[in-house]
Each structure stands twice: as C-alpha cells, then as structure tokens.
XYZ file of C-alpha atoms in Angstrom:
691
model
C 43.107 56.452 248.719
C 46.119 57.956 248.692
C 49.289 56.503 249.942
C 51.364 58.801 252.119
C 54.470 57.426 253.341
C 57.639 59.236 255.023
C 60.894 60.454 253.868
C 62.979 61.575 256.902
C 65.865 61.193 254.745
C 66.622 61.481 250.957
C 67.445 57.754 251.158
C 63.424 56.858 252.152
C 62.219 59.213 249.694
C 63.434 57.246 246.848
C 62.708 53.815 248.368
C 59.051 55.324 249.531
C 58.667 56.538 245.691
C 60.112 53.819 244.471
C 57.735 51.181 246.097
C 54.952 53.523 245.331
C 54.055 56.198 247.322
C 51.104 58.262 246.031
C 52.537 61.520 248.266
C 55.564 61.856 250.811
C 55.581 63.976 253.697
C 58.975 65.392 254.357
C 60.783 68.339 256.265
C 63.603 71.323 255.495
C 64.665 73.619 258.470
C 63.878 72.904 262.411
C 60.507 73.297 262.048
C 58.468 70.044 261.743
C 58.104 67.424 264.529
C 60.385 65.031 264.100
C 63.531 67.330 263.999
C 66.017 64.621 265.127
C 65.411 63.046 261.704
C 67.934 63.677 258.926
C 65.290 66.319 256.742
C 66.515 68.220 254.090
C 68.706 71.266 252.941
C 66.946 73.901 250.773
C 68.506 72.712 248.130
C 68.354 69.233 248.775
C 64.369 69.714 249.354
C 64.290 71.391 246.233
C 65.913 68.731 244.026
C 63.721 66.149 246.144
C 60.350 68.120 245.188
C 61.542 67.718 241.485
C 62.196 64.378 241.655
C 58.918 63.563 243.663
C 56.648 65.650 240.848
C 58.095 64.213 238.009
C 57.610 61.061 239.459
C 53.425 61.759 239.867
C 54.123 61.499 243.496
C 52.628 64.718 246.046
C 54.910 66.595 248.520
C 53.588 67.778 251.470
C 55.602 70.226 253.834
C 55.827 69.192 257.653
C 55.498 72.291 259.682
C 53.500 70.793 262.700
C 55.359 72.538 265.427
C 54.625 75.461 268.212
C 56.457 78.921 266.825
C 57.376 81.546 269.170
C 56.855 85.037 268.088
C 60.751 85.830 267.373
C 60.742 82.119 264.717
C 57.872 84.008 262.676
C 60.535 85.251 260.740
C 62.492 82.520 259.808
C 58.664 80.795 259.080
C 57.913 83.155 256.796
C 60.877 82.576 254.403
C 60.209 78.684 254.740
C 56.715 79.524 253.598
C 57.865 81.594 250.252
C 60.212 78.752 249.887
C 57.545 75.796 249.676
C 55.411 77.880 247.621
C 58.100 79.085 245.499
C 59.008 75.040 244.652
C 55.386 74.079 244.424
C 55.040 71.952 247.400
C 51.244 70.532 247.623
C 50.306 71.370 250.871
C 52.056 72.337 254.284
C 51.165 70.600 257.750
C 50.359 72.974 260.527
C 49.930 72.712 264.013
C 49.754 76.046 265.290
C 47.409 78.605 264.632
C 50.088 81.430 264.760
C 51.555 79.575 261.900
C 48.128 79.299 259.812
C 47.540 82.679 260.658
C 50.844 83.919 258.585
C 50.562 81.647 255.952
C 47.320 83.527 254.897
C 49.236 86.304 254.885
C 52.377 85.748 253.950
C 51.729 82.250 251.313
C 47.781 82.959 250.508
C 47.928 80.243 248.119
C 49.632 77.843 249.298
C 47.234 74.915 250.411
C 47.046 73.942 254.432
C 46.379 70.696 256.357
C 45.777 70.298 259.840
C 48.120 68.313 261.598
C 47.194 65.754 264.139
C 48.853 67.883 266.191
C 45.827 69.987 266.581
C 43.941 67.291 267.963
C 41.041 66.850 265.931
C 38.914 63.853 267.043
C 35.445 65.289 266.521
C 33.278 66.472 263.465
C 32.407 70.040 264.838
C 36.457 70.576 265.031
C 36.971 69.291 261.885
C 34.165 71.279 260.106
C 35.151 74.349 262.056
C 39.147 73.295 260.352
C 37.136 73.762 256.939
C 35.627 76.598 257.600
C 39.424 78.081 258.254
C 40.617 77.029 254.559
C 42.374 73.831 255.571
C 42.194 71.352 252.716
C 42.541 68.512 254.635
C 42.512 67.214 258.561
C 44.518 64.789 260.007
C 42.481 62.925 262.657
C 43.601 61.574 266.162
C 45.098 58.084 265.867
C 42.766 57.385 269.272
C 39.211 57.681 266.555
C 37.433 54.270 265.454
C 36.112 53.703 262.107
C 32.417 54.156 263.459
C 34.242 57.895 264.802
C 35.557 58.764 261.385
C 32.595 57.580 259.011
C 30.543 60.511 259.793
C 33.618 62.871 259.951
C 34.453 61.508 256.353
C 30.750 62.359 255.360
C 30.220 66.002 256.462
C 33.401 67.689 257.518
C 33.887 69.608 254.218
C 37.526 68.544 254.196
C 39.609 65.887 253.046
C 40.312 63.649 255.799
C 44.062 61.897 256.370
C 44.537 58.722 259.099
C 47.200 56.741 260.357
C 47.807 53.492 259.117
C 50.647 52.092 259.907
C 53.363 52.581 262.436
C 53.304 53.709 266.252
C 51.100 55.316 268.110
C 51.663 57.804 271.094
C 49.858 57.070 274.450
C 48.845 60.807 274.913
C 46.479 62.577 272.406
C 49.118 63.694 269.596
C 49.559 67.786 270.480
C 48.314 67.279 274.413
C 51.711 65.735 275.882
C 53.990 67.428 278.128
C 55.871 64.631 279.508
C 58.662 64.512 277.359
C 58.879 68.892 277.709
C 58.262 68.896 281.794
C 60.572 65.768 282.381
C 63.641 66.611 280.230
C 62.729 69.980 278.510
C 62.606 68.235 275.528
C 59.036 69.125 273.805
C 57.255 66.837 271.112
C 55.175 69.933 269.926
C 58.302 71.402 269.452
C 59.459 68.192 267.431
C 61.867 67.083 270.427
C 60.036 64.269 272.044
C 62.175 61.936 274.174
C 59.834 58.728 273.905
C 59.305 58.902 277.734
C 56.073 56.605 277.081
C 58.574 54.042 276.057
C 60.063 53.819 279.379
C 59.446 51.640 282.183
C 56.975 52.512 284.993
C 54.875 50.982 288.410
C 51.208 51.443 288.685
C 50.462 51.929 292.336
C 53.700 50.278 292.995
C 57.156 50.292 292.586
C 58.545 50.429 288.635
C 59.585 47.019 287.558
C 59.646 45.720 284.453
C 56.323 46.997 283.329
C 55.293 49.392 280.292
C 52.295 50.754 280.727
C 52.711 53.662 278.189
C 54.353 52.058 275.545
C 51.631 50.975 272.622
C 52.192 48.299 270.013
C 52.470 49.830 266.853
C 49.194 50.395 264.469
C 48.413 47.741 261.285
C 45.193 48.651 259.758
C 46.441 46.591 256.477
C 43.271 44.885 256.673
C 41.039 47.467 257.010
C 41.734 49.453 253.782
C 38.577 48.167 251.890
C 36.387 49.763 254.370
C 38.494 53.134 254.720
C 38.053 53.382 250.967
C 33.855 52.972 251.449
C 34.206 55.473 253.909
C 35.922 58.078 252.079
C 39.267 58.272 253.865
C 41.414 60.477 251.526
C 44.586 59.818 252.385
C 46.390 56.653 254.494
C 49.549 57.762 256.046
C 52.739 55.098 256.947
C 54.651 56.661 260.397
C 57.947 56.472 259.790
C 59.986 59.541 259.199
C 62.487 58.432 261.582
C 62.809 55.041 260.474
C 65.555 53.180 258.107
C 64.563 53.422 254.424
C 64.539 49.904 254.104
C 61.516 50.081 256.235
C 59.960 52.139 254.396
C 60.307 50.609 251.206
C 58.977 47.442 252.800
C 55.778 49.098 254.159
C 55.319 51.371 251.113
C 55.150 48.121 248.959
C 53.047 46.138 250.490
C 50.337 48.664 251.270
C 50.571 49.736 247.311
C 49.846 46.531 246.520
C 46.827 45.827 248.538
C 44.975 49.418 247.705
C 46.077 48.015 243.650
C 44.304 44.766 244.568
C 41.947 45.686 246.972
C 42.194 42.780 248.993
C 43.397 42.023 252.563
C 47.277 41.217 253.208
C 48.675 37.269 252.924
C 50.355 35.731 255.838
C 53.957 36.117 254.149
C 53.258 39.459 253.833
C 51.791 40.336 257.877
C 55.320 38.430 258.242
C 57.483 40.578 256.671
C 55.305 43.566 258.805
C 56.409 42.506 261.891
C 59.908 41.628 260.593
C 59.798 45.077 259.322
C 59.600 47.139 262.809
C 56.739 45.765 265.233
C 56.544 46.263 269.011
C 55.120 42.678 270.245
C 53.102 42.532 267.397
C 50.705 45.116 266.384
C 47.290 46.744 267.179
C 44.039 47.482 265.376
C 41.947 48.293 268.653
C 42.066 51.798 268.191
C 39.734 51.469 264.247
C 37.833 48.552 266.021
C 36.578 51.178 269.329
C 38.282 48.472 271.555
C 40.700 49.488 274.209
C 42.785 47.632 276.875
C 45.915 46.418 277.937
C 46.216 43.925 275.046
C 47.182 47.308 273.130
C 50.569 47.369 274.816
C 53.927 46.183 274.072
C 57.531 46.688 273.447
C 60.982 46.127 271.470
C 64.045 44.702 273.068
C 67.055 46.355 271.917
C 69.611 44.736 269.949
C 67.173 42.966 267.995
C 69.061 41.878 264.744
C 67.337 42.927 261.539
C 66.040 41.114 258.741
C 68.839 41.226 256.936
C 67.013 39.471 253.634
C 64.037 41.062 254.111
C 66.000 44.679 254.247
C 68.325 43.895 251.240
C 65.765 42.804 248.640
C 64.086 45.955 250.161
C 66.938 47.701 249.652
C 67.544 46.413 245.975
C 64.279 48.344 244.642
C 65.508 51.738 245.036
C 69.487 51.671 245.009
C 71.974 51.838 242.861
C 69.910 54.152 240.247
C 67.082 51.710 239.925
C 64.019 53.514 238.828
C 60.515 51.896 238.991
C 58.695 54.410 238.479
C 58.818 55.750 235.449
C 55.761 57.712 233.979
C 54.103 55.958 231.072
C 54.520 57.972 227.999
C 52.698 57.889 224.588
C 54.476 58.444 221.401
C 53.422 59.397 217.735
C 55.767 59.885 215.188
C 54.321 61.115 211.702
C 56.642 60.988 209.076
C 55.358 62.434 205.249
C 56.888 63.205 202.065
C 57.630 66.683 201.561
C 56.324 67.641 205.352
C 58.534 68.794 208.420
C 58.464 65.445 210.618
C 56.529 65.852 213.526
C 56.182 63.568 216.870
C 53.377 63.770 219.908
C 54.258 62.711 223.570
C 51.022 62.087 226.100
C 51.506 61.660 229.444
C 48.461 61.580 232.242
C 49.285 62.543 235.699
C 47.219 62.797 238.608
C 43.779 63.643 236.539
C 45.479 65.660 234.003
C 46.702 65.241 230.282
C 50.061 66.690 229.482
C 50.711 66.758 225.409
C 53.439 68.207 223.249
C 54.862 67.981 220.086
C 58.095 68.798 217.707
C 59.010 69.193 214.339
C 62.360 67.679 212.650
C 63.268 67.837 209.494
C 61.485 67.254 205.978
C 62.168 63.359 205.421
C 64.445 63.361 202.024
C 63.968 60.254 199.382
C 65.713 57.211 201.020
C 68.840 56.548 199.077
C 69.726 52.658 200.057
C 67.586 51.214 202.533
C 64.097 53.147 203.733
C 62.976 53.738 207.002
C 61.030 51.162 208.734
C 58.268 51.266 211.437
C 60.157 48.724 213.116
C 63.239 51.089 212.797
C 61.346 53.723 214.366
C 59.823 52.562 217.344
C 63.126 51.113 218.228
C 64.690 54.476 218.530
C 62.020 56.040 220.299
C 62.088 53.664 223.076
C 65.217 54.574 223.895
C 64.157 56.624 226.613
C 66.622 55.383 229.438
C 68.195 58.004 231.741
C 64.802 59.995 231.742
C 61.635 59.800 233.824
C 60.023 58.314 230.776
C 58.675 54.614 229.720
C 57.107 54.208 226.650
C 53.352 52.856 227.100
C 52.587 52.948 223.135
C 54.833 54.237 220.121
C 52.453 54.658 217.357
C 54.275 55.608 213.977
C 52.804 57.067 210.386
C 55.464 56.619 207.767
C 54.814 57.108 203.442
C 56.852 54.345 201.609
C 60.724 55.317 200.650
C 61.977 57.878 203.339
C 65.131 58.350 205.189
C 65.662 60.645 208.270
C 69.037 60.742 210.176
C 68.981 58.811 213.582
C 70.242 62.083 215.372
C 67.300 63.886 213.793
C 64.846 61.208 215.298
C 66.718 61.201 218.991
C 66.750 65.303 219.035
C 62.808 64.937 218.325
C 62.665 62.105 221.292
C 65.127 64.250 223.466
C 63.341 67.698 222.502
C 59.650 66.184 223.167
C 60.386 64.540 226.398
C 61.666 67.388 227.833
C 59.133 69.707 226.806
C 57.040 67.235 229.101
C 59.412 67.116 231.770
C 59.147 71.199 231.963
C 55.257 70.674 232.173
C 55.398 68.173 234.648
C 57.851 71.017 236.983
C 55.921 74.285 236.058
C 55.638 75.750 239.116
C 51.904 76.752 239.826
C 51.265 80.722 239.810
C 51.339 81.410 243.826
C 51.883 84.293 245.341
C 54.334 85.347 247.989
C 53.927 88.231 249.720
C 55.455 90.271 253.258
C 52.912 89.442 256.436
C 51.660 92.383 257.441
C 52.839 93.998 260.293
C 51.034 93.245 263.193
C 48.941 95.521 264.839
C 49.192 97.144 268.127
C 47.382 95.354 271.124
C 45.849 96.698 274.137
C 47.871 97.614 277.285
C 48.034 95.115 279.374
C 47.382 95.287 283.270
C 50.376 95.517 285.511
C 49.158 92.668 288.131
C 47.378 89.818 287.414
C 43.338 88.563 289.018
C 44.182 85.105 290.473
C 41.330 82.294 289.120
C 41.518 78.470 290.474
C 40.625 75.109 289.033
C 39.199 72.151 291.101
C 38.806 68.513 289.980
C 36.802 67.489 292.869
C 33.764 68.764 294.723
C 34.786 68.588 298.378
C 37.524 71.766 297.069
C 34.814 74.171 296.201
C 34.585 76.028 299.695
C 33.325 79.546 300.257
C 37.282 80.430 301.042
C 37.916 80.161 296.789
C 35.772 83.479 296.264
C 38.213 85.760 295.973
C 39.120 84.172 293.210
C 38.282 86.277 289.703
C 36.709 82.841 288.356
C 36.745 79.389 289.486
C 37.009 76.671 286.836
C 35.199 73.292 287.168
C 34.816 70.415 285.071
C 31.761 70.172 283.525
C 31.181 66.710 285.192
C 31.525 68.291 288.886
C 27.845 70.402 287.757
C 25.996 67.623 289.266
C 27.748 67.314 292.589
C 28.436 70.695 293.961
C 25.570 73.303 294.835
C 26.420 76.379 292.540
C 23.400 78.185 293.882
C 24.511 78.541 297.178
C 27.423 80.356 295.819
C 24.961 82.454 293.659
C 26.270 86.410 293.443
C 29.004 85.420 295.421
C 31.246 84.027 293.481
C 31.636 83.770 288.732
C 32.254 79.980 287.903
C 33.380 78.832 284.341
C 32.638 74.777 283.465
C 35.747 73.184 281.841
C 34.243 70.764 278.724
C 36.906 67.549 278.817
C 39.385 67.968 276.691
C 39.080 64.692 274.777
C 35.418 63.141 273.821
C 33.621 62.285 270.654
C 30.956 63.759 268.253
C 28.151 62.062 269.810
C 28.935 64.152 273.302
C 28.410 67.450 271.884
C 24.672 67.243 272.100
C 24.577 66.172 275.889
C 27.211 68.623 276.749
C 25.568 71.783 275.244
C 22.347 70.591 276.903
C 24.295 70.405 280.638
C 25.468 74.179 279.812
C 22.385 75.046 279.385
C 21.028 73.715 282.246
C 23.580 75.733 284.575
C 23.926 78.372 282.478
C 22.075 80.971 284.796
C 24.873 79.458 287.474
C 27.894 79.948 285.202
C 29.652 83.193 283.761
C 32.056 81.538 281.439
C 32.776 78.177 279.383
C 36.437 76.861 278.878
C 37.374 75.368 275.214
C 40.138 73.061 274.871
C 40.196 72.739 271.320
C 38.424 73.331 268.002
C 35.964 70.961 268.441
C 34.059 72.805 271.502
C 33.171 76.065 269.853
C 30.310 74.734 268.156
C 28.817 73.146 271.447
C 28.969 76.525 272.963
C 28.173 79.066 270.193
C 24.923 80.882 271.086
C 24.952 80.149 274.940
C 25.767 83.787 276.019
C 28.643 82.494 278.163
C 31.784 84.219 278.189
C 34.128 81.827 276.085
C 37.709 81.940 277.891
C 40.836 79.362 275.597
C 41.789 76.823 277.871
C 45.452 75.204 277.598
C 45.030 72.742 275.406
C 44.344 75.307 272.620
C 48.457 75.533 272.823
C 48.507 79.079 272.366
C 52.365 80.199 271.282
C 52.680 83.118 269.729
C 50.704 86.625 269.461
C 49.189 85.286 265.855
C 47.831 82.830 267.628
C 46.165 85.123 269.992
C 44.990 87.241 267.318
C 43.095 83.725 265.427
C 41.500 83.065 268.709
C 39.916 87.093 268.876
C 38.683 86.588 265.591
C 37.371 82.902 266.436
C 35.211 84.854 269.149
C 37.158 83.861 272.062
C 37.207 86.075 275.206
C 40.663 85.362 276.967
C 43.276 82.825 276.322
C 45.156 80.985 278.194
C 49.062 80.071 277.134
C 51.226 77.429 276.841
C 52.853 76.341 280.119
C 56.004 75.505 277.768
C 57.229 78.907 277.442
C 59.542 80.949 279.136
C 58.201 83.867 281.499
C 60.033 86.300 279.104
C 58.380 84.884 275.692
C 54.479 85.366 277.503
C 55.690 89.023 278.576
C 56.568 90.085 275.143
C 53.785 88.478 273.466
C 51.146 90.731 272.087
C 47.847 90.584 274.643
C 45.264 90.581 271.896
C 43.009 88.778 274.308
C 42.916 88.587 278.109
C 45.941 86.155 278.849
C 45.815 84.055 281.686
C 48.720 81.390 282.509
C 48.982 78.877 285.312
C 51.685 79.531 288.133
C 50.623 76.798 290.486
C 49.828 73.371 290.578
C 50.370 70.039 289.028
C 50.953 70.556 285.268
C 49.032 67.863 283.189
C 51.766 65.467 281.244
C 49.456 63.103 278.935
C 46.198 62.279 278.900
C 45.485 58.854 276.999
C 42.530 57.055 275.570
C 43.444 54.216 277.220
C 43.004 54.436 281.198
C 46.218 53.269 283.148
C 44.435 52.220 286.202
C 41.815 50.107 283.865
C 44.452 48.336 282.412
C 45.585 47.054 285.147
C 42.426 45.130 285.524
C 40.698 46.734 288.689
C 38.727 49.408 287.879
C 39.469 52.114 290.952
C 39.721 55.534 288.955
C 38.006 57.655 291.337
C 40.234 56.557 294.342
C 44.201 57.893 294.312
C 46.026 56.088 291.987
C 49.911 56.932 290.517
C 52.139 56.247 288.346
C 56.257 55.368 289.594
C 58.878 55.555 287.307
C 62.606 54.302 287.562
C 63.881 57.478 290.281
C 60.712 56.812 292.404
C 58.563 59.770 291.078
C 54.882 59.336 291.879
C 52.868 61.016 289.262
C 49.054 61.101 290.111
C 46.765 59.729 287.661
C 42.988 61.424 287.313
C 40.599 59.845 285.452
C 39.084 62.000 282.687
C 35.740 62.013 280.355
C 35.401 58.498 279.021
C 37.260 56.454 281.352
C 40.117 58.089 280.217
C 42.957 59.152 282.365
C 44.819 62.313 282.520
C 48.560 61.651 284.228
C 49.894 64.681 286.465
C 53.649 65.914 286.939
C 54.885 64.558 289.870
C 55.919 68.075 291.582
C 53.902 71.200 291.553
C 54.275 74.112 289.898
C 55.107 76.910 292.697
C 56.260 80.225 291.569
C 54.350 82.221 295.108
C 57.733 83.288 295.713
C 58.863 84.613 292.713
C 57.875 88.258 291.204
C 57.872 87.298 287.475
C 54.873 85.882 287.693
C 53.285 88.770 288.311
C 55.190 90.979 285.329
C 54.095 89.066 282.344
C 51.349 91.401 281.051
C 48.918 88.858 281.903
C 44.861 89.730 283.275
C 44.699 86.051 284.893
C 47.130 83.977 287.181
C 45.633 80.172 287.756
C 45.732 78.106 290.545
C 45.268 74.441 289.462
C 44.308 72.179 292.312
C 44.365 68.495 291.485
C 45.536 66.458 294.606
C 44.892 69.190 297.492
C 42.658 69.344 300.176
C 40.001 72.084 300.835
C 42.361 73.295 303.540
C 45.635 73.652 301.670
C 43.293 74.796 298.538
C 42.647 78.431 300.826
C 46.383 78.186 302.374
C 47.772 77.995 298.481
C 45.517 80.912 297.345
C 46.499 83.083 300.289
C 50.122 82.734 299.845
C 49.593 83.570 296.150
C 47.796 86.746 297.647
C 50.852 87.720 299.302
C 49.309 86.233 303.151
C 51.095 83.483 304.682
C 54.049 81.596 304.235
C 52.997 78.411 302.678
C 54.999 76.144 300.211
C 55.159 72.671 299.280
C 57.415 70.125 300.604
C 58.529 69.241 297.444
C 57.962 71.742 294.089
C 59.161 72.349 290.596
C 59.279 75.682 288.731
C 58.090 73.982 285.429
C 59.339 75.476 282.384
C 59.443 79.131 283.684
C 62.710 80.200 283.272
C 64.698 76.966 281.119
C 61.789 76.893 278.538
C 61.968 73.926 276.230
C 64.135 73.430 273.086
C-alpha cells in the first residue's frame, strides 16, 4: 500500500521524502484546494519532481478545485507543464477540468479527488469508466463501505488515514463561501466548522462541528487486505516537522506490518491532535465522542520536532537509491563498470567503458582498493548496496579513471530515472457553439415537507420533492396537472441503490424526472425512462462541465450557486440550465446528525444552529440520519432583473422552512404578482461571487 504524504512547502516535501513517503501530493499555481499553503513556483515544482523521482517517490499534482471558464486557459498551461515535468498523476474535482485534460494532456493520468464526493461503488465504477485511474473516497466511509469498492470499482482506491476531518462531505460544503465569500470548492476554506455554535440555544463554549483528527494507524493491515492502493496522510497546511513525524511512524508500521505502540501513539498526538483522535468513521460509528478542539497557543513538542527536523535538515539524505556496481578489469581490454538500480518495479541498467588497464609498475590494484573507490558516491542519489570486482592480477588504472567511470555510470542512471515519459501536449479544441438560450426562464420549485405541496405550486414547470416524500404525498391526485421530479439523497451508501431504484420504478408512472446530485446516482436511474436532471451537488462551474454532463446523458443541469450572475450568463449552455434564485441555500451535509449528537433525537422538529452573532441556521434531516445545515437567511432576487437575464431555461425556488401559504406567496412574487418579501434576506453570491 502506497504511503502518500503532504507537501505544502519545499521543507515539507523533503521531510516527507526523507522519512519514507512513497508519493507526495503538492501544487503549483492557484488551482488547488490548499491555496493558502506555500505551494511551489513553476521552477520549484520542476526541481521538486526531479528530486522525488531520483528518490523513487511519485508526485501527484493537486488541481482539485472548481474553475471558471476564464481560468481554463491558465489551467491548460498548468496541465501542459505538469505533463512535461513528468508528474505521475493529477487530482481533479471539476469535470470541466477533466474534460480539458483529456484534450490538452491526453496521456496524463488523472485521479478523482475526494472533492468529487464519491462514496458508492456505482459512483466509483463510473469514474473509472471515464478513465480516472484512482478514486479518493469520502472520509466518512467505513471499512465495510470501502471493501466492495476496492474489489469491484475498476480503479485504484485511495483513502484518508490520518489528519483533519471536515464536518461536511468534501465538495458539498458552501458554509465558508456563503458566510464569508471564501469557497472551500476554490481552495479558500476559512474553517467555520472550528468555531463555537449553540444547538437550539445560544452560542456558548460548544463546538458541535469540530471533529477530531482521524488516526487509522491501527487499521493498516486490514486496509492492505482489502486492496486499498494508497493511504493518504493529510496536512499540506502543517509544518514540516509534523510531516516528518507522521510519515516516519506510518512508514515503520507499514514496513513492519504492525500496529502502533504506546510511544508512537503519543508522538502522533503530540505532533497534532484535537482532543485526541477518532477512528469511528472507519468502524462504522458516529456520535459526540468524535468531536474535539485544539486550544490556542498550545506549546509545540520541541524535543519531538527537533528530532524530526534532524531527519531531513542540513542536507541529510536517508533516502538514497541502492545501486549494484560491477567492475571488470581484464588484461588488454577496456575496463567496464555496470550499475544496476531497481525502482518502482523497474530495473535500470547502465554500462560505461574506461581505459585499458596497464601492467602495474609498483603496487598492483587490489579488489579492496577498487571497492573503496567505487563506494565514494556521496553527493549523489545513490548508495552502493553491492560492489563486485572482476580483476586480473598485476594491473593498474589511475584513481581518476575509476572515479570518472563511477561518475559517468551514475550520471547515466540519473538521466534514465529522470527521463520524461512520452506524452502529448495539445491545444484544446475550441468549444463548439451552444444552442440559443431562452430569453426568460421557467419557474420550478423544490419542497422539503409534504404540507408544502398544494395546488398553488402547480403553476411551476417542475416540482422537485425528495425521494423519501414520495410515500407521504398523493401524487396521483395531481396526475395530468403537474410535473414532478424525485430528488435522490445527495449522500447514501452502495446498499441503498437497490431500494432507491425500486421506489423510482414504483412511482415512475407519476414522475416526469429524477434529479441526480453525484456520479453514483446515474447507475440507479439508468433505463427508467425518466428525464435526468443534474442537481446542484454536481458543482457545475463552467461550460466544459456542461459538455461532460451532456455526453453523460443528462437532460438538464443546475449551475453552482457560488457563481456570479455574469459567470452564469456567459457559460455556453450545452444543456438547458437551471439556477436556484430563491431559498435557504444548503451550507453543509454531514454524516453526524448535529441534533442526535446532543442526546435528543428530534430531527423532525424545528432545530437550528446558532453562531456567535446570534444568526440561526436551520437544521434539516437528511437520508440516513444525516443532517443538512441551511443558511440563516434566504436568497431573495425577485426584485432584481438579472436572474431572468442569464440564459437560464429554469429558475428554482427552494422551499425549506416556509409554510404552504408562504410558498404560494413567494411563487406569485417571482411571477410578478404581489409584493411579498422576506424580513431578512441575502443576495447570496449572485453579485459578489467567491474567492
């Protein structure tokens, strides 16, 4: 199992390599999920790739954020440079970036970032079918969830083994974006989950969103048996000493096939923890015991970090490649030196020739003399593992000739190890023309409660309702009068797929469409004869992602609510597009139920989260006893003209906490009737966008 380590800076890179990483993940430029890390310039990154490859370490470039259309030109340059530098793979979140990479750098391996929200076998399989060589699964999955994905998905599986846990499923969090304009989907997360909140009460010294760090160091053997390909250690924002500590411990545990001892556990906690660690997601558990904080101004473990720094500072090289040297000195023929290196299941072999040995005038060469000269590989990436000498008696060869042969053969080996793979870098084809967009969108709406569905909403082009509400509303009553779309739960598990499909088959005669929020939904809805509408969970941020979804068979797509209206307007609408123009926007969807963790199970009642300013964020139940946190204020745009001028086919009113009467009044206002307006509201990111 590959040990994959963070490299948020040059120092962290060296710390990871020198302490036993098999691979590192790192970034250059602005297109990565840790834009606040030091990262690397173009030149630094190129040198870092060479350094890693000389030490047998793979390099994965992180391009795991959502990109706008205007950023695609720069993204093309980054992909070209990554391919030319010999990067081993690129992590992507955005299907538009995937689409671009397949055109601009078709030979460059791609990995599906955890930001893609892959958490089922069906989703992982479909990602593999798109050519993604590896899928990074959601941190919330248990060993039982991961096992069948490893067996059957057709791609390598990577999991997070140590480090920070986000409260929200990766790729689905909009809390930082909507509260402060700093998007986690754009690498600028401000970590609002680490702040205090009150649950159904004022904000006090409680941290119901702050999870402890994960520590799966005791589960490595089980992971290997399951077929996990790569174990990722989190921490590109952490200091290099931290990287050295956790890398060295996990390296020993993997090499020795054992669990951590008490001292190693103590060192992991000293390096960084939040009230200790948790492995509950891996165990298939959740609850308040998973949560913890880290006090401010906590003193650093000076002795531990000093020892860690000594493993990589001041030119220390613990990671030299083992080389086998074979010298042959025979009478009357040129001397030869052969060097052999094995790295990443490949064998590199090089031979150089030297002068013809002369008869010794004084003291002839001995085997021991020659071995000592050949062993002087300091300053190179190589360390002799075995030196053999074939020597006729009575010969001599200047030390300078032996040294030159050693330098030359190692230099050739280094060239082989750093040889760039043959890869194409191509200009991406110009985007095709898109169909002409409508001049004005049709209104749709979504409901979360059965009582919100009334005859008043039948004026909407489409009414979205959660899959679990199909049993609670009488759709037959509205047959022929309204069009209904079942919304599949954003988060689910592989074992849910059969039940979802069965329910859709039962209600298909009463439905017009089904809304899909991630790749894992598509196998569930295939062949049902329903229109497939892409929901906001797909994170559509650019024109190329619309091309991808069109080719995947979707009929419509909902654009990200993190886009400014001008960005939506300028997208090429390869699919009929929809945007949310009213309602509480979802900030997080969480595996842990915020209400359940308080000790009371009142998820169906009105609950909220209260922040330090006194703002109330409604908590709605989600499939699987999960929780969806809504924004404290509703998005309201009815008094603005721009929502009708973006080339949208549909504009959605998202009803969550509203009464049936309010739903009807809001619809009338967006139809241009009445003067309804919320007491407090937000324009969301419609005008300001995100960093």
